[in-house]
Coordinates of C-alpha atoms in Angstrom, one line a residue:
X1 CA -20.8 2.4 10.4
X2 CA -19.3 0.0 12.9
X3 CA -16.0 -1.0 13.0
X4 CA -15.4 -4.4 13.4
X5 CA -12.2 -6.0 15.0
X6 CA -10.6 -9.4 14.1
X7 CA -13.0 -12.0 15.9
X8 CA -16.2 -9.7 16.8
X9 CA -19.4 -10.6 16.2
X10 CA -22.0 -9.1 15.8
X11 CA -26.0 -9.3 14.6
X12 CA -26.8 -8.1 12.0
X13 CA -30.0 -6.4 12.8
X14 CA -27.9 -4.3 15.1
X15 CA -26.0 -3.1 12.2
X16 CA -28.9 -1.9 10.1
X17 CA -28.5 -5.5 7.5
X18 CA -31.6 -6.2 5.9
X19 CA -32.2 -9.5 4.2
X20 CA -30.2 -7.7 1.0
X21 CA -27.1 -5.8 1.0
X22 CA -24.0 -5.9 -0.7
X23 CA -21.1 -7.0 1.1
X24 CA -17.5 -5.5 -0.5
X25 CA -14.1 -6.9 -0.1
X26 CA -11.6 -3.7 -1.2
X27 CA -8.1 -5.9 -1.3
X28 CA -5.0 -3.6 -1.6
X29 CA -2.9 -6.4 -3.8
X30 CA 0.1 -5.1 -4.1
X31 CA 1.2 -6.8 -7.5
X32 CA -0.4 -9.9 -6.0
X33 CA -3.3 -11.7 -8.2
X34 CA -6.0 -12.7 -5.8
X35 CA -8.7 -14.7 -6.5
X36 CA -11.9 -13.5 -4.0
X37 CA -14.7 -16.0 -3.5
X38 CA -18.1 -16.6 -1.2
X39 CA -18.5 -20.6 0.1
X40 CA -22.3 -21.2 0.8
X41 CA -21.8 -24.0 3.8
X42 CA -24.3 -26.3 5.5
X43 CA -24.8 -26.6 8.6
X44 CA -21.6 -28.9 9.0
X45 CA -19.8 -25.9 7.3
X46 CA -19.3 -28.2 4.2
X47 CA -19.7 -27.0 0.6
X48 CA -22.5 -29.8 0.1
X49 CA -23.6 -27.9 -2.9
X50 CA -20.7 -26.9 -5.5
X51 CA -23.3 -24.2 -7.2
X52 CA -23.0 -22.1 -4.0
X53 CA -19.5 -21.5 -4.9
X54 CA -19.5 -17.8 -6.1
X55 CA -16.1 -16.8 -7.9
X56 CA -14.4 -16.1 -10.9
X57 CA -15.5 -19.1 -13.0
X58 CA -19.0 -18.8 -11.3
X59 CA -20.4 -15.3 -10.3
X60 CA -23.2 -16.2 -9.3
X61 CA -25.4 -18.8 -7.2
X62 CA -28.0 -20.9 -9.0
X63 CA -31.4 -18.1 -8.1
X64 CA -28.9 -15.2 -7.7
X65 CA -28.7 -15.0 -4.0
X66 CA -24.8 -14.3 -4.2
X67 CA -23.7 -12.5 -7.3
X68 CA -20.1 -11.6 -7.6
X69 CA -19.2 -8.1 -9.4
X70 CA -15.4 -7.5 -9.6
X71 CA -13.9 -3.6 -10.1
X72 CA -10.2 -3.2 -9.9
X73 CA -9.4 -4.0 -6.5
X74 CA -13.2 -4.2 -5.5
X75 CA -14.7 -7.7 -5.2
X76 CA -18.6 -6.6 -4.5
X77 CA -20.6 -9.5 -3.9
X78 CA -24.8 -8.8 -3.7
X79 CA -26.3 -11.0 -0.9
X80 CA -29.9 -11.4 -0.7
X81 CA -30.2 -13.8 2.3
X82 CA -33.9 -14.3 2.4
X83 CA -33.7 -16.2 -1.0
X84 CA -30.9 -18.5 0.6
X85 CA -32.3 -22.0 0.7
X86 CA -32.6 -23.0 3.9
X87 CA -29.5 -25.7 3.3
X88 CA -27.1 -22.6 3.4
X89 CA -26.4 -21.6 7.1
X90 CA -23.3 -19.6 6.3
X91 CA -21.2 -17.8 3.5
X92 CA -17.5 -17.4 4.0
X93 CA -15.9 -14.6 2.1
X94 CA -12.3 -15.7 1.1
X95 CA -9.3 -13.8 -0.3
X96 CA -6.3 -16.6 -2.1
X97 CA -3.3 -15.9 -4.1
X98 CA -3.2 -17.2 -7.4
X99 CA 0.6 -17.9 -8.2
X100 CA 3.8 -16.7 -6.4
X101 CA 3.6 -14.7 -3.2
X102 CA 2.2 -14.5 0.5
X103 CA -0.8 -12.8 2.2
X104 CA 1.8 -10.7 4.0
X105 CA 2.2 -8.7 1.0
X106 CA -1.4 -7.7 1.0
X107 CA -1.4 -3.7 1.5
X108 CA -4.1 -1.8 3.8
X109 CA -7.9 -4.1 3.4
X110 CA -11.5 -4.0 3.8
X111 CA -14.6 -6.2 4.4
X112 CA -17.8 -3.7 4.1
X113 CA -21.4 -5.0 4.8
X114 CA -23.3 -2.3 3.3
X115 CA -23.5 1.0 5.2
X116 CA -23.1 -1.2 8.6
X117 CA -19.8 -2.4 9.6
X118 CA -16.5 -2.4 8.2
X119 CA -13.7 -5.2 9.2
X120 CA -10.1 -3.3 8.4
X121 CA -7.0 -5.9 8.0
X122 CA -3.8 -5.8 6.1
X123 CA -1.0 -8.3 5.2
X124 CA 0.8 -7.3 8.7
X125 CA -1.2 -9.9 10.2
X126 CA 0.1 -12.6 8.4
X127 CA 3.0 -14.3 7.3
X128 CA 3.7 -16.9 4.4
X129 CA -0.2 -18.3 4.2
X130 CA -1.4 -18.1 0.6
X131 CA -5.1 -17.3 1.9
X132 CA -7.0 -15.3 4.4
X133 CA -10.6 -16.0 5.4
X134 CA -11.6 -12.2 5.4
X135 CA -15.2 -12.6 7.3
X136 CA -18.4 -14.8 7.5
X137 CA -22.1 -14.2 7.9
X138 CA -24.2 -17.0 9.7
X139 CA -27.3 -18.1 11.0
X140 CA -27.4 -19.0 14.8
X141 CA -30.5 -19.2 16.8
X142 CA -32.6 -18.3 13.1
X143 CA -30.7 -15.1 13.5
X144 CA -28.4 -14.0 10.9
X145 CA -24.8 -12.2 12.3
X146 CA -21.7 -11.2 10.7
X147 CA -18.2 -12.6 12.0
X148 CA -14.7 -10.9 11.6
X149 CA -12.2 -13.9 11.1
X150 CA -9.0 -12.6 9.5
X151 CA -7.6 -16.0 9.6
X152 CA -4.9 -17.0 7.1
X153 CA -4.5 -20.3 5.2
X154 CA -1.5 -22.5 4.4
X155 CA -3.0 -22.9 0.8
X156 CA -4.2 -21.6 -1.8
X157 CA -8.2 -21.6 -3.4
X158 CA -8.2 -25.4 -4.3
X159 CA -7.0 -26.4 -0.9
X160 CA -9.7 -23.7 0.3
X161 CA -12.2 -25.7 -1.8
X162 CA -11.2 -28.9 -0.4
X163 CA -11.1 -27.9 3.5
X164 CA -14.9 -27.0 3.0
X165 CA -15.6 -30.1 1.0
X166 CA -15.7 -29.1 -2.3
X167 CA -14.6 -31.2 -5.1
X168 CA -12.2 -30.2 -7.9
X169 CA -12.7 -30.2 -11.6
X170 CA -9.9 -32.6 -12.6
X171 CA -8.9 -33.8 -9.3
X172 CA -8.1 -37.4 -9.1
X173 CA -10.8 -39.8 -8.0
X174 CA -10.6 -42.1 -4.5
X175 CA -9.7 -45.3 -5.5
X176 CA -13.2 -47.8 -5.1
X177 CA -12.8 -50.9 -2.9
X178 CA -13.5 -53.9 -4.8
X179 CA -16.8 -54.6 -5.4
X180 CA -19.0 -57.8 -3.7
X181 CA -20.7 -60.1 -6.0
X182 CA -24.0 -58.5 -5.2
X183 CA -26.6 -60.8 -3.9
X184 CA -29.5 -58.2 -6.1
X185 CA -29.9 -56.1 -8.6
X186 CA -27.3 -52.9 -7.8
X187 CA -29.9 -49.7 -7.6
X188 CA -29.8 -47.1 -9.9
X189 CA -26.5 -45.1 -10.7
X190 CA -26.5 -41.9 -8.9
X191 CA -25.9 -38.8 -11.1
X192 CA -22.5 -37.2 -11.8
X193 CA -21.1 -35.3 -9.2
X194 CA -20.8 -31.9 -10.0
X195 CA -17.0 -30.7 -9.5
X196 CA -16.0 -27.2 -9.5
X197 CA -13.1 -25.8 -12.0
X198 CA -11.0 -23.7 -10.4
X199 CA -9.0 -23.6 -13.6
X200 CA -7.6 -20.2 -15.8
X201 CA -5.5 -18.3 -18.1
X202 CA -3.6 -15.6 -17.5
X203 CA -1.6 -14.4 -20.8
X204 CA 0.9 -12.5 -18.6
X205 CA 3.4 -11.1 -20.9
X206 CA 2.6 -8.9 -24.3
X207 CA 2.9 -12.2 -27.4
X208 CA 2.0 -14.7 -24.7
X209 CA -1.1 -16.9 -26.8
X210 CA -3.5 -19.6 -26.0
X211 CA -5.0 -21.9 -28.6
X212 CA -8.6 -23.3 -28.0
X213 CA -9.9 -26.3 -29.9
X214 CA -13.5 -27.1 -30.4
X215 CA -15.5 -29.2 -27.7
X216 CA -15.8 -33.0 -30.0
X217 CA -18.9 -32.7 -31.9
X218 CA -19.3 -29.4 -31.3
X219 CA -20.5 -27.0 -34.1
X220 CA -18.4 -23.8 -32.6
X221 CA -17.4 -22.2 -29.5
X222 CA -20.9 -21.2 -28.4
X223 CA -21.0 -17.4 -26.7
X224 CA -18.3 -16.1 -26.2
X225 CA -18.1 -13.7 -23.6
X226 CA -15.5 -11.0 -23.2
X227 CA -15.4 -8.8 -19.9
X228 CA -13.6 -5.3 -19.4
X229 CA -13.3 -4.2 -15.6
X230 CA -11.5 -1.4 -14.0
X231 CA -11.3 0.5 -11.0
X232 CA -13.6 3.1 -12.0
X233 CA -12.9 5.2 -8.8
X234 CA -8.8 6.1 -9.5
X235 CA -7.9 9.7 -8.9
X236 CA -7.4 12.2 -11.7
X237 CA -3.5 12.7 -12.1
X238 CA -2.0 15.7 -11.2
X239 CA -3.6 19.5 -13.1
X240 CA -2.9 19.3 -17.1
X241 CA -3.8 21.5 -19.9
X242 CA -5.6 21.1 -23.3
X243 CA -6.5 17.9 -24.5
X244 CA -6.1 15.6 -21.6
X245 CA -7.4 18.5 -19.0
X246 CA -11.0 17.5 -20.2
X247 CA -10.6 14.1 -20.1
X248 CA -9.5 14.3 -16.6
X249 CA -12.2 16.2 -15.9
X250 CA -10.4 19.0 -14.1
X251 CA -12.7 22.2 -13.8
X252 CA -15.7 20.5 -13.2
X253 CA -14.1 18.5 -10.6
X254 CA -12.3 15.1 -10.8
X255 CA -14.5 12.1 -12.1
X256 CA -13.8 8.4 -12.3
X257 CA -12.5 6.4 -14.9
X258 CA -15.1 5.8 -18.3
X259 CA -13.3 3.3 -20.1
X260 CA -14.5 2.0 -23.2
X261 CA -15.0 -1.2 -25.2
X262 CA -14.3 -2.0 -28.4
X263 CA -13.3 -4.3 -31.6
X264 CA -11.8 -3.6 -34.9
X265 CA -12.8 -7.0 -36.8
X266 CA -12.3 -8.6 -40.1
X267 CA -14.9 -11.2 -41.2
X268 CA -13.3 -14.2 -43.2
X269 CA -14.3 -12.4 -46.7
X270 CA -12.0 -10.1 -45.8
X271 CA -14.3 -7.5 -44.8
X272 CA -13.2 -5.0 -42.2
X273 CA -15.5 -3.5 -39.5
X274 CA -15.4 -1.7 -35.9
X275 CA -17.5 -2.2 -32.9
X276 CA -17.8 0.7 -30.1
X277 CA -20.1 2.6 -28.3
X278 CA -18.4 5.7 -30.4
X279 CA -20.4 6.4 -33.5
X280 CA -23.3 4.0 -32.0
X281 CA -21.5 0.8 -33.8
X282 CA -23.1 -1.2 -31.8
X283 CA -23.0 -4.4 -34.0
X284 CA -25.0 -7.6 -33.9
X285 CA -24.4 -11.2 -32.2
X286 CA -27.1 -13.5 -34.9
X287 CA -26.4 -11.5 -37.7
X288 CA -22.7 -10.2 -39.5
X289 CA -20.5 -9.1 -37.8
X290 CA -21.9 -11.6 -35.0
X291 CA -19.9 -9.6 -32.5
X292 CA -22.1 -6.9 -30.0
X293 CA -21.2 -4.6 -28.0
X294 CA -23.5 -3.8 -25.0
X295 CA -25.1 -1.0 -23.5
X296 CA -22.5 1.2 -22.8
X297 CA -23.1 2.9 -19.1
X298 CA -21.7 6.1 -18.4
X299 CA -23.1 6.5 -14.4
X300 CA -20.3 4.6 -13.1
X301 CA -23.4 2.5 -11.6
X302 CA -22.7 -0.9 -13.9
X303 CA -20.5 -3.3 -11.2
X304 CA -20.2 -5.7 -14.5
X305 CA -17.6 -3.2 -16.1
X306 CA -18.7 -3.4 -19.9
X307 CA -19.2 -6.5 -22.5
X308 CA -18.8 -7.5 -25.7
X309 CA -20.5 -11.0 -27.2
X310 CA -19.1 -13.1 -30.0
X311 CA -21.1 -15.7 -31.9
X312 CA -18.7 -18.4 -31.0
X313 CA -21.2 -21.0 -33.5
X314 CA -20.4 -18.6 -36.4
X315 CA -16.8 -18.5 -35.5
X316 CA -15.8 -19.8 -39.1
X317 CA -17.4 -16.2 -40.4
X318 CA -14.9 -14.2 -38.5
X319 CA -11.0 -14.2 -39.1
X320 CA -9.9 -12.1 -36.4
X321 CA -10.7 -10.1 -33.4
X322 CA -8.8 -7.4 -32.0
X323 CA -10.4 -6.1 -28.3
X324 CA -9.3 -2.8 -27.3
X325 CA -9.8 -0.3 -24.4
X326 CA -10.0 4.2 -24.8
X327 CA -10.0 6.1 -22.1
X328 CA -13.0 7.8 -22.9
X329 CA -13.2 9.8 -19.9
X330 CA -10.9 10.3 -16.7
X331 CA -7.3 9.6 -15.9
X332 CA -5.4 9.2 -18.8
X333 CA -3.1 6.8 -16.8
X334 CA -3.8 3.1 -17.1
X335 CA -1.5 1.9 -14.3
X336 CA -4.6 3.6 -12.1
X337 CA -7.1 1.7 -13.8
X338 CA -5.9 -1.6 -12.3
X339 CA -8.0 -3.2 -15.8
X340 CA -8.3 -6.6 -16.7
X341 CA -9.9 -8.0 -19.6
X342 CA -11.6 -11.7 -18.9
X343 CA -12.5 -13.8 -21.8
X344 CA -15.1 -17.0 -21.5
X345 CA -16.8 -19.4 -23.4
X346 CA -18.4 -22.8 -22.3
X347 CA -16.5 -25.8 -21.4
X348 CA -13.1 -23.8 -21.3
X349 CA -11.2 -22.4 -18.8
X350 CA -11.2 -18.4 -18.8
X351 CA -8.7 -16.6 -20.4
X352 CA -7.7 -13.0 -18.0
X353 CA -5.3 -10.1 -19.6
X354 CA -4.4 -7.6 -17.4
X355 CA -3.9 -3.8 -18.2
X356 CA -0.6 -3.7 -16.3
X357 CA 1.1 -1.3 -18.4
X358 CA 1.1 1.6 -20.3
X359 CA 1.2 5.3 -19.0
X360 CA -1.1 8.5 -19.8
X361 CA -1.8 6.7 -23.7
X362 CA -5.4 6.9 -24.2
X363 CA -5.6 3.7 -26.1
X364 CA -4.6 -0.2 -25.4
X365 CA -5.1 -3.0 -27.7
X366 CA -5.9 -5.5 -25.4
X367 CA -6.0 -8.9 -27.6
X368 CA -6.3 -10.3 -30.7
X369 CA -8.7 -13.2 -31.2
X370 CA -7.9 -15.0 -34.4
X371 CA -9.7 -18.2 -36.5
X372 CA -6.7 -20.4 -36.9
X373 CA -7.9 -23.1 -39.5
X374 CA -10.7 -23.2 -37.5
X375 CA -9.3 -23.3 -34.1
X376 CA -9.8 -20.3 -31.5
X377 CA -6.2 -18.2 -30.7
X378 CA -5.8 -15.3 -27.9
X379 CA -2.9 -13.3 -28.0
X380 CA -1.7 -10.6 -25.7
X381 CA -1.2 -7.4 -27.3
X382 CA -0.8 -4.9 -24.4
X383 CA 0.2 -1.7 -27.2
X384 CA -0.5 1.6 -26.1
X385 CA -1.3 4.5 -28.0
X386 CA -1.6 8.0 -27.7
X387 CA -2.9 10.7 -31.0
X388 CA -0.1 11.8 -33.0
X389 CA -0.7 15.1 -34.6
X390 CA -4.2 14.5 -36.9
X391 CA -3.6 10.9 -36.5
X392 CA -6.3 9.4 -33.7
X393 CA -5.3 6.8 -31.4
X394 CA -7.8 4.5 -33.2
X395 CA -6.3 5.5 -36.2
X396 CA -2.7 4.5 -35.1
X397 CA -3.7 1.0 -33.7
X398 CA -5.6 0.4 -37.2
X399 CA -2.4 0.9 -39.5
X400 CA -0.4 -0.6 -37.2
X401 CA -2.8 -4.2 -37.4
X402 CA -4.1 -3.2 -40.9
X403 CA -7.4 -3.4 -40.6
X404 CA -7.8 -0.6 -43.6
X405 CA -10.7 1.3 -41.7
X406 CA -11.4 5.2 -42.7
X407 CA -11.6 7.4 -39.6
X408 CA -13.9 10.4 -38.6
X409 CA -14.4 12.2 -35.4
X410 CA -16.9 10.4 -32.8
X411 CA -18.9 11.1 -29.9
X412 CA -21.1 9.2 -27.4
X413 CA -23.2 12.5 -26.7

């Protein structure tokens, strides 16, 4: 692999690049919450397209050229730039602060281009900018080449979005000149422009809530879509015995992370219910519960952490959701985990908890998702628990939210 400096160039034929490869931003945050993103530009380096915007609130380009994967601190994003349309001459991978803080904070970085180069940079080459453009790959000459740019920015991703011509979701509109008497007809009215929202919520302290109303005229919420992702790499803490030795894996020598899904639910009937990949309770998204858990993935391969549906259209079946996380397997320590739980659902802005506390508990319940006459709440939860004698974690978190489950030993195997 090639180590790039800040302003080399190179081609990317000379690094071993194909047309596909996946290009990783590993960001050493520091506390910080960075937002990572890829701008597909023209050939006047302008955004003329808003769907080649790959982020958090789109992660992915309209025929999947650019896909965005986040894990922990890993931002992987998969480039396939023989399906580019010929429109997009250059993608321009980004790094910006969302809230308080500088880029000079950032700890030791990396921009990876599969197996070919790798662009080191830290925060020490910056000072109070609130973005860094980390690296671009371009077409010159019908060749393709990757640049090292390092360059920080005064502000933040919407002013990002607006140097490369972009247009904001909610931004305010240039004020028209008045309009001529016109001498014919006026043509036909051009479509919408598309605008990108940049928008988001982060519950960041354990009670914080956010209520949702219904879109007008809509019959629910449509799918909702919640997201687990973690840093599936963290080290194994230090040697322990008994129960936590084997999920740390030590003997057979240390693993990464397996962190599970799941929800304990209650339908509006009252009836309770649980959804995991423990037991094979998988559930069901068109039928009762019309929550689903999918596949789980033990490789460590699946970049899209794991993912639970809820029929957002049958939301008035369901009076509460409570999303949780177990340590099925790994480090018992969920400060390593750097995990963050992302909730969506169309026409709203997403909602992000972060696993940001805790210590070697095997259990976290994440959030509880409640029908509140009708409207959508999310609440941070962020309570840890560990087994207490007989007493399973799962057990704990159910008497503690009263869900009234009965509890038996599980396995995945």
């Amino acid at each position: 692999m090639i180590s790039f400096s800040r302003g080399q160039k190179g081609k990317l034929a000379d690094l071993g690049c194909q047309s596909a490869f996946p290009v990783t931003l590993d960001i050493a945050a520091n506390g910080l919450s960075l937002d990572v993103s890829c701008f597909g530009l023209d050939g006047a380096d302008k955004l003329s397209d808003d769907r080649y915007m790959v982020f958090f609130n789109q992660l992915a380009s309209p025929g999947g050229e650019v896909k965005l994967a986040l894990n922990g601190s890993k931002a992987e994003f998969a480039v396939n730039l023989d399906a580019l349309p010929a429109a997009i001459c250059k993608l321009v991978f980004v790094a910006a602060i969302d809230g308080n803080g500088t880029m000079r904070t950032v700890g030791a970085s990396s921009m990876t281009l599969g197996g070919g180069a790798r662009f080191e940079w830290s925060g020490a080459d910056f000072q109070d900018e609130k973005a860094v453009i980390v690296g671009e790959i371009y077409r010159k000459d019908g060749v393709w080449r990757f640049g090292a740019v390092g360059q920080g920015f005064n502000g933040g991703l919407s002013s990002l979005l607006a140097h490369f011509g972009g247009t904001e979701s909610g931004s305010p509109a240039q004020k028209a000149a008045p309009a001529a008497v016109p001498a014919a007809p006026p043509p036909p009215a051009a479509p919408p422009e598309k605008k990108v929202s940049l928008s988001k919520v982060t519950l960041e302290k354990r009670g914080d809530k956010v209520s949702l109303d219904k879109a007008s005229g809509s019959k629910g919420y449509g799918r909702i879509h919640v997201n687990l992702n973690w840093n599936t790499g963290a080290p194994p803490p230090a040697a322990k015995t008994g129960f936590l030795s084997r999920l740390a894996n030590l003997g057979g020598g240390p693993k990464g992370i397996d962190l599970d899904l799941g929800c304990m639910y209650e339908m509006a009937d009252g009836t309770p219910g649980l959804v995991q990949a423990l037991g094979n309770a998988w559930g069901a998204y068109e039928r009762r519960p019309f929550i689903k858990l999918e596949a789980d993935d033990r490789s460590g391969q699946n970049k899209d952490g794991e993912n639970i549906t809820i029929n957002g259209d049958q939301f008035n079946d369901i009076k509460r959701a409570l999303i949780f996380a177990f340590i099925y397997e790994g480090a018992p320590n969920w400060a390593a985990t750097d995990g963050v739980v992302t909730i969506k659902m169309p026409d709203q802005a997403p909602i992000e908890v972060r696993l940001d506390q805790g210590g070697n508990q095997m259990m976290c319940a994440i959030a509880m998702i409640e029908n509140k006459g009708g409207n959508l709440q999310v609440t941070k939860l962020a309570e840890y628990y560990a087994q207490q004698g007989n007493s399973s974690a799962h057990e704990l978190m159910d008497r503690r939210f009263g869900f009234g489950l009965r509890w038996t030993t599980g396995s995945k195997d």
